[in-house]
Coordinates of C-alpha atoms in Angstrom, one line a residue:
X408 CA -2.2 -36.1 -7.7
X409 CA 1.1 -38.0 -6.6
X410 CA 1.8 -37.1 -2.8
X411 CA 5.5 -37.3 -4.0
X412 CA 5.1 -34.5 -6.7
X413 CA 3.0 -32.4 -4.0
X414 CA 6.2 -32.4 -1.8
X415 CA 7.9 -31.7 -4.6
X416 CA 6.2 -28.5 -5.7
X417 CA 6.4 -27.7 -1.9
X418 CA 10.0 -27.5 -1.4
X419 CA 10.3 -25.9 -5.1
X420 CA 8.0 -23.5 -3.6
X421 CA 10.0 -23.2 -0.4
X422 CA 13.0 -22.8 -2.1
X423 CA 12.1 -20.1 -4.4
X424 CA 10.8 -17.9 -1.7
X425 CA 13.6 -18.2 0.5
X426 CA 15.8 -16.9 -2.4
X427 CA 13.4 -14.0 -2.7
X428 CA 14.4 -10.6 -1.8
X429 CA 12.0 -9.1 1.3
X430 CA 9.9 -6.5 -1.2
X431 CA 9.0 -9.5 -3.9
X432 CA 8.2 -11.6 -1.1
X433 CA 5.9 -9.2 0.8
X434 CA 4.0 -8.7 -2.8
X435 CA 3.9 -12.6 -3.3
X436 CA 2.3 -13.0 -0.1
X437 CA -0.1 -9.4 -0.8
X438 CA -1.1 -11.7 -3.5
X439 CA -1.9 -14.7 -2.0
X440 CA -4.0 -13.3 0.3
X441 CA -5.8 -11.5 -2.5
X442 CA -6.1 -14.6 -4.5
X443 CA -7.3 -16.9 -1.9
X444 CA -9.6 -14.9 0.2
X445 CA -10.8 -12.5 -2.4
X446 CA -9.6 -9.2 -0.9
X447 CA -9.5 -5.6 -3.0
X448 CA -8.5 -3.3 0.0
X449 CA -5.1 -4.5 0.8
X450 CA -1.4 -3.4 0.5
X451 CA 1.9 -4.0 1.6
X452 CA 2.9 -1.0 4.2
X453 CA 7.0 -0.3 4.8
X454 CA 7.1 -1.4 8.9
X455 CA 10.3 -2.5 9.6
X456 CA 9.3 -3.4 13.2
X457 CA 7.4 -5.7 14.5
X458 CA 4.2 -4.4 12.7
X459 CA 1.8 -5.3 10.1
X460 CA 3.9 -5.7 6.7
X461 CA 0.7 -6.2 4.9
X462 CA -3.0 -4.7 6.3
X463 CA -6.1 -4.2 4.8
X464 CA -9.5 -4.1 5.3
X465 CA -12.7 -6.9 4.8
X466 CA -15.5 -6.0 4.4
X467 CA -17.1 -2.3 3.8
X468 CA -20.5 -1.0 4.3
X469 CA -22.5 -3.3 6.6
X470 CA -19.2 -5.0 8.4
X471 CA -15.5 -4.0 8.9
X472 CA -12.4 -5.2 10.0
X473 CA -8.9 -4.0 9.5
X474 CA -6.2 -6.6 9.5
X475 CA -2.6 -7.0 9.2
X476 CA -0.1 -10.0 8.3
X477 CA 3.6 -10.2 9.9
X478 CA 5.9 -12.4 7.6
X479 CA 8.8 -14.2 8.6
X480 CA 11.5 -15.7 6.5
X481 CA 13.6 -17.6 8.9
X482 CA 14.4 -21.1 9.0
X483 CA 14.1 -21.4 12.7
X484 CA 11.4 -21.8 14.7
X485 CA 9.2 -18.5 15.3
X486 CA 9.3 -18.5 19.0
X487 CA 6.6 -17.2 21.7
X488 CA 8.0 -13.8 22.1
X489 CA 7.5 -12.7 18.9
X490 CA 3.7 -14.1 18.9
X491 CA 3.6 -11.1 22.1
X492 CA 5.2 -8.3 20.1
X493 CA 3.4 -8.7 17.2
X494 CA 0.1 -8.8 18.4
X495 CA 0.8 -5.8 20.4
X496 CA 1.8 -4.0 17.3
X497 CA -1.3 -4.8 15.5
X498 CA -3.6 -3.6 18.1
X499 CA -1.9 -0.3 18.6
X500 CA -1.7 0.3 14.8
X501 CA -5.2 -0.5 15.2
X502 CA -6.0 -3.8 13.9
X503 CA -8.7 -6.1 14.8
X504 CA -7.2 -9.3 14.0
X505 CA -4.0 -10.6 12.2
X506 CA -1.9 -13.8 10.9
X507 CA 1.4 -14.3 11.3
X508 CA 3.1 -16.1 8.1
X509 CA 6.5 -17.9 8.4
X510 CA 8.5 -20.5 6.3
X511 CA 9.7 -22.5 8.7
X512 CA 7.6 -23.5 12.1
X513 CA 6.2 -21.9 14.8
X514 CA 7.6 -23.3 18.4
X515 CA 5.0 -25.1 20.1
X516 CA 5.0 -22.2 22.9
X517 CA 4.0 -19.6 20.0
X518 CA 1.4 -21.9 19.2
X519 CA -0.2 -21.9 23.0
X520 CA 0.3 -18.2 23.1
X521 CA -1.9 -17.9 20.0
X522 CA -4.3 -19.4 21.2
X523 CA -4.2 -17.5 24.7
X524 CA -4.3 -14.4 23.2
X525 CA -7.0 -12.0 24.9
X526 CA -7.1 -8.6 22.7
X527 CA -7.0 -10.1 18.9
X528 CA -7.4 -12.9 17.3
X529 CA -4.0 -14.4 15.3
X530 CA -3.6 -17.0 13.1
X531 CA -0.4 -19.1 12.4
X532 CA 0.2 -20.2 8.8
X533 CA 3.7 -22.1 8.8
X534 CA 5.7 -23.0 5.5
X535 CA 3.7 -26.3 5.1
X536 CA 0.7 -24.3 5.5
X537 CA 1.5 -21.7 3.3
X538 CA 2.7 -23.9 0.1
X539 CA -0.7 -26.2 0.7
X540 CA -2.7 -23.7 0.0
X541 CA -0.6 -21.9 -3.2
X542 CA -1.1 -25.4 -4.9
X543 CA -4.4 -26.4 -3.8
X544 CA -5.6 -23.0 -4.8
X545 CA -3.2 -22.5 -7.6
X546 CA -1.5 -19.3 -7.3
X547 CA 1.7 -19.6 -9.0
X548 CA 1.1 -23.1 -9.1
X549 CA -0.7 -24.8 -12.6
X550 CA -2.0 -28.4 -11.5
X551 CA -2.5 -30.5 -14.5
X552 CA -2.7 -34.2 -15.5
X553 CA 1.4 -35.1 -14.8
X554 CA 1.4 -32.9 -11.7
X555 CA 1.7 -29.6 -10.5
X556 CA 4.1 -27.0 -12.3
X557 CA 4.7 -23.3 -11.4
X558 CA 3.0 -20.8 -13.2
X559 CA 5.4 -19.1 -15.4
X560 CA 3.7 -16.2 -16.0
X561 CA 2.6 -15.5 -12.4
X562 CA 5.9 -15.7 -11.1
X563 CA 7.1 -13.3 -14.3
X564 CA 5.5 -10.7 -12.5
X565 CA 8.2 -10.2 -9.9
X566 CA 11.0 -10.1 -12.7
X567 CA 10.3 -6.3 -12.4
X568 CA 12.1 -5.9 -8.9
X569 CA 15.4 -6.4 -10.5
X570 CA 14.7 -3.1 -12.5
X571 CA 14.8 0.4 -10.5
X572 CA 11.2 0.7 -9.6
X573 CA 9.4 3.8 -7.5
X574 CA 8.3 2.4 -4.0
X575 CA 4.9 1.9 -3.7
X576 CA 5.1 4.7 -0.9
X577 CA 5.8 7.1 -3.3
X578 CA 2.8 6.4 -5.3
X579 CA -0.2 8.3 -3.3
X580 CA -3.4 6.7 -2.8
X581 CA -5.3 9.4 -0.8
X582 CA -8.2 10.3 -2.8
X583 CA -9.2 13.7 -1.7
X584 CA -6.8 16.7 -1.5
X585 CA -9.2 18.3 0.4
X586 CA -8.3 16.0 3.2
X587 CA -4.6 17.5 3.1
X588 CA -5.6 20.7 5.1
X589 CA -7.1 18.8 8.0
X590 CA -4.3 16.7 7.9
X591 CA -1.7 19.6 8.2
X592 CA -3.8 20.6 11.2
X593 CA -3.7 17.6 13.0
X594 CA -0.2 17.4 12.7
X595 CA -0.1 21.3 13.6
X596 CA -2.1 20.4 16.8
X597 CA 0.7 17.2 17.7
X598 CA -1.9 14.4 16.8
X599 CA 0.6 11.7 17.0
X600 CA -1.3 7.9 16.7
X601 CA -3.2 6.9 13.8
X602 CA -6.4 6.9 15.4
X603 CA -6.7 10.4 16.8
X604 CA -5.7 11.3 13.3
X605 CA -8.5 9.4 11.7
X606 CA -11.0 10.8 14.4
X607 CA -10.2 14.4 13.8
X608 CA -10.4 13.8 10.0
X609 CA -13.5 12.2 10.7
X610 CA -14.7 15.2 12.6
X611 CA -13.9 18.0 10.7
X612 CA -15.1 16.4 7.2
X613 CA -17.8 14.0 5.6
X614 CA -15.5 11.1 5.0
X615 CA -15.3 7.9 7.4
X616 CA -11.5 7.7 7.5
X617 CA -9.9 4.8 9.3
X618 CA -6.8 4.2 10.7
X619 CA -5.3 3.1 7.6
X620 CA -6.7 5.6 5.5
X621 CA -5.6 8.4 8.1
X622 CA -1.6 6.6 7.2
X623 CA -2.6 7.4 3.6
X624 CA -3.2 11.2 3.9
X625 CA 0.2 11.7 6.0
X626 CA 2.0 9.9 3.2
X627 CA 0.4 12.0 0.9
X628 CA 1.2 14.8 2.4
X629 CA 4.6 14.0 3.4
X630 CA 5.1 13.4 -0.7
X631 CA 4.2 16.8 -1.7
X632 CA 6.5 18.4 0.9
X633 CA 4.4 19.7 3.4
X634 CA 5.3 17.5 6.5
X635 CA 8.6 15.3 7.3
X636 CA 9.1 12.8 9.7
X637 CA 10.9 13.1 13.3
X638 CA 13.6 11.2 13.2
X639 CA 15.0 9.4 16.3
X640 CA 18.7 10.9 17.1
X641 CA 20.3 8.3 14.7
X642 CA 18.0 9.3 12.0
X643 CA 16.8 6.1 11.3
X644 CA 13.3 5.7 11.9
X645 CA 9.6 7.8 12.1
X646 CA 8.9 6.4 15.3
X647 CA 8.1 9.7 16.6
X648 CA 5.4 11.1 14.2
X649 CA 5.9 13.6 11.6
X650 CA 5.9 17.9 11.8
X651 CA 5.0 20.1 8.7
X652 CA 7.7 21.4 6.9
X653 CA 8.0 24.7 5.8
X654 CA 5.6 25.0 3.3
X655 CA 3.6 22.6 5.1
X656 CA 3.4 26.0 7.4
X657 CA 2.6 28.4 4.8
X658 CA -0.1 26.3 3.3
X659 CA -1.9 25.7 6.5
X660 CA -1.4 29.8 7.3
X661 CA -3.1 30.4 3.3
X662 CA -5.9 28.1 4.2
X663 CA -7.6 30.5 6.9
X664 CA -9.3 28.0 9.1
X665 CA -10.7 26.2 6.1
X666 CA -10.7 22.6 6.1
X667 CA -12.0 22.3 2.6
X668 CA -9.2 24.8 1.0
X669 CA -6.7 23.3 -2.0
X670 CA -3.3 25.5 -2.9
X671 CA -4.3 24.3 -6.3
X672 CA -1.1 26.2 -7.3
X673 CA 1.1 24.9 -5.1
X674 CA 0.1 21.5 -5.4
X675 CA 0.1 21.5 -9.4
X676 CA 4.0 21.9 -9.2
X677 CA 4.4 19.8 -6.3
X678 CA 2.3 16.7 -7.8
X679 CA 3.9 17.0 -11.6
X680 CA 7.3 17.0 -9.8
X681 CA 6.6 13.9 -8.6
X682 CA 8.4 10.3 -9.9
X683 CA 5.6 8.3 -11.1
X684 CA 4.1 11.5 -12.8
X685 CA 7.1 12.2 -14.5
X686 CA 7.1 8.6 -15.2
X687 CA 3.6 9.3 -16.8
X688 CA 4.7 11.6 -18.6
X689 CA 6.6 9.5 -20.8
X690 CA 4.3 7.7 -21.6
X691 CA 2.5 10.5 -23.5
X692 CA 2.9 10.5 -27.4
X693 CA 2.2 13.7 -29.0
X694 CA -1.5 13.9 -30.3
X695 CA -2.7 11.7 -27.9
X696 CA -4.5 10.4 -24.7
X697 CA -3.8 8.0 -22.0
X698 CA -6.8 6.1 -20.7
X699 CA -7.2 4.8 -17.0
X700 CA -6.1 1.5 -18.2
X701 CA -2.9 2.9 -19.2
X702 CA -2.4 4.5 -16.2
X703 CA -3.1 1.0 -14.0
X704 CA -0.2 -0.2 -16.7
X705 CA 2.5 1.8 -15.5
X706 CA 1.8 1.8 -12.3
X707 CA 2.4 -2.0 -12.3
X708 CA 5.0 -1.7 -14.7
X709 CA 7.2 1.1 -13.5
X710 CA 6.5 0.8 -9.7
X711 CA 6.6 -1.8 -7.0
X712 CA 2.8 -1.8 -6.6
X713 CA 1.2 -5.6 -7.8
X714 CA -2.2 -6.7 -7.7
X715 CA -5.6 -4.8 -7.5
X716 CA -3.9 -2.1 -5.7
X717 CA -2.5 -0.9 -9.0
X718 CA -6.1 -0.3 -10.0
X719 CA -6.9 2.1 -6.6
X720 CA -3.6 4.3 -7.6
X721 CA -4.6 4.7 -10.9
X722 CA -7.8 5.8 -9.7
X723 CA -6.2 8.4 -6.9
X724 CA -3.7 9.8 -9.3
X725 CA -7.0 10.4 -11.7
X726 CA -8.8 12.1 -9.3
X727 CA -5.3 14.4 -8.4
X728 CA -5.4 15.3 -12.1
X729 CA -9.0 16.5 -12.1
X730 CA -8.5 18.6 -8.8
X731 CA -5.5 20.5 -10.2
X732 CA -5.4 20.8 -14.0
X733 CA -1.7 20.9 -14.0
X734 CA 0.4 19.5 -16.7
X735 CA -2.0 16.3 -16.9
X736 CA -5.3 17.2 -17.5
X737 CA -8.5 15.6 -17.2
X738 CA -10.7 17.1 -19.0
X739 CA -13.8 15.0 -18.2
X740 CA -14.4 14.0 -15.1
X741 CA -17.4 11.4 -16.3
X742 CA -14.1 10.0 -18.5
X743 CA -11.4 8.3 -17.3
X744 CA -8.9 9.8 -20.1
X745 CA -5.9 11.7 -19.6
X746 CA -4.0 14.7 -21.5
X747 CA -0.3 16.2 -21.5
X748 CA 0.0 19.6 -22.0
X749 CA 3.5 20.5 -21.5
X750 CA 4.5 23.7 -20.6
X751 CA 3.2 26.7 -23.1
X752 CA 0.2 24.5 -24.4
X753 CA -2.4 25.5 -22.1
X754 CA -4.2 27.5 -24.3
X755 CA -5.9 24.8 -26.4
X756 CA -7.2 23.0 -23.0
X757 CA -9.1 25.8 -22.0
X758 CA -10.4 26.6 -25.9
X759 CA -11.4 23.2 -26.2

């Protein structure tokens, strides 16, 4: 390959994410990573700070590792301080290593720091870095006889941000709504890190829940309306934890101690109420099913969710349905296939 067209394709590359706006660019990079090192447990998370934009998790059953990735646009040098205040930020939020991703450079202090660093392990990728690997691995990149050329149709995918899409927050991804209760509780009882949430879920039920997972369950429940954040005095962050709303009260009051109990009422209006279920909704033609591919379709479609993490919505939004019953049914759990009975139509369900 002509060194001349590499450098090429690397500024066009450059270029094109510097134009980006910051959501499209945290999924490009989301898929890079999951491109080039293989990964399935990874999403973009919505830290404004100085935090992980992007964590996940290698490995599963015999080893595992959380990690996180801070991105940088800026077209100076990323200096020393910020190496300090990120990797802070990942340990508390309870990462075990991290890399740090920039367009530009990283000053040659950052770089020493880097390498200094005692508590976690950080890696640099700069811009150079960055579009090396996108064209040696070919994401979004087609290499071919007369040079590399970008990859129309992996780069189509990002078209979609120009439309009004639901957050990816606002699509859940916490699998058990039995886990909701001992959520509630540990809010209740002013668990206010991550950690201690994910070792009192661990405690008081059979699932390993990490930190990240823990982050999932609030969400959740913060999406159904049964905790809200605690604003700082200018309302403009959650840096100091969330409290249960109102029904968030009732619901922990109905459940009697039990960690295992579901307000299977409650939660069937509170989950068809919400965006990407309505959005499901439409998708419904009378007489007929959706199947789990379907689902994975319109989640990548009518949200901001790209990659395999489309795949683990779908899947948490199919267990939701089986739990409750509401308006979407499933009405085999061995079978990933999906019904709409509006209002008034329950009748055949049950009768079938």
């Amino acid at each position: 390959m002509d060194h001349s067209q590499t450098e090429d394709m690397e500024d066009e590359l450059l270029d094109r994410m510097y134009n980006m706006d910051n959501e499209p660019f945290k999924h490009l990079c989301k898929l890079i990573l999951e491109d080039v090192e293989s990964l399935s447990q990874i999403e973009v998370t919505q830290d404004r700070s100085f935090g992980p934009q992007i964590r996940g998790q290698v490995g599963d059953q015999l080893l595992a590792a959380e990690f996180g990735v801070h991105l940088f646009r800026h077209r100076s040098a990323v200096p020393e301080v910020a190496i300090n205040e990120i990797s802070s930020k990942f340990e508390d939020t309870g990462c075990q290593f991290g890399t740090l991703i920039t367009l530009s450079e990283f000053s040659e202090d950052a770089v020493t720091r880097a390498e200094e660093l005692d508590g976690i392990a950080v890696r640099l990728i700069n811009g150079s870095d960055l579009t090396s690997i996108m064209i040696d691995e070919e994401v979004g990149v087609i290499k071919g006889s007369d040079g590399p050329r970008l990859d129309k149709s992996f780069w189509a995918q990002f078209d979609k941000f120009n439309n009004k899409l639901i957050p990816s927050r606002k699509v859940p991804q916490a699998d058990s709504l039995q886990l909701l209760t001992p959520t509630l509780r540990a809010i209740y009882n002013e668990y206010r890190e991550f950690n201690e949430m994910a070792e009192y879920l661990r405690k008081n039920s059979s699932k390993h829940i990490t930190e990240r997972q823990a982050h999932y369950y609030v969400t959740a429940a913060e999406l159904v309306g049964l905790v809200k954040p605690i604003l700082d005095p200018h309302g403009q962050s959650t840096v100091h934890g969330w409290e249960l709303t109102e029904d968030g009260r009732q619901y922990l009051k109905k459940s009697d101690g039990d960690d295992e109990f579901v307000d299977t009422k409650y939660l069937e209006h509170a989950i068809d109420s919400l965006d990407i279920v309505k959005r499901i909704k439409d998708n419904f033609e009378e007489g007929s099913g959706l199947k789990h591919e379907d689902l994975v379709e319109i989640i990548e479609t009518e949200t901001t969710v790209t990659g395999t993490t489309a795949e683990r919505r779908a899947t948490c939004l199919g267990k939701w349905f089986w739990t409750i019953q509401g308006d979407i049914k499933r009405p085999d759990r061995s079978k990933r296939r999906y019904e709409y009975y509006p209002d008034g139509a329950m009748d055949s369900f049950f009768s079938s």
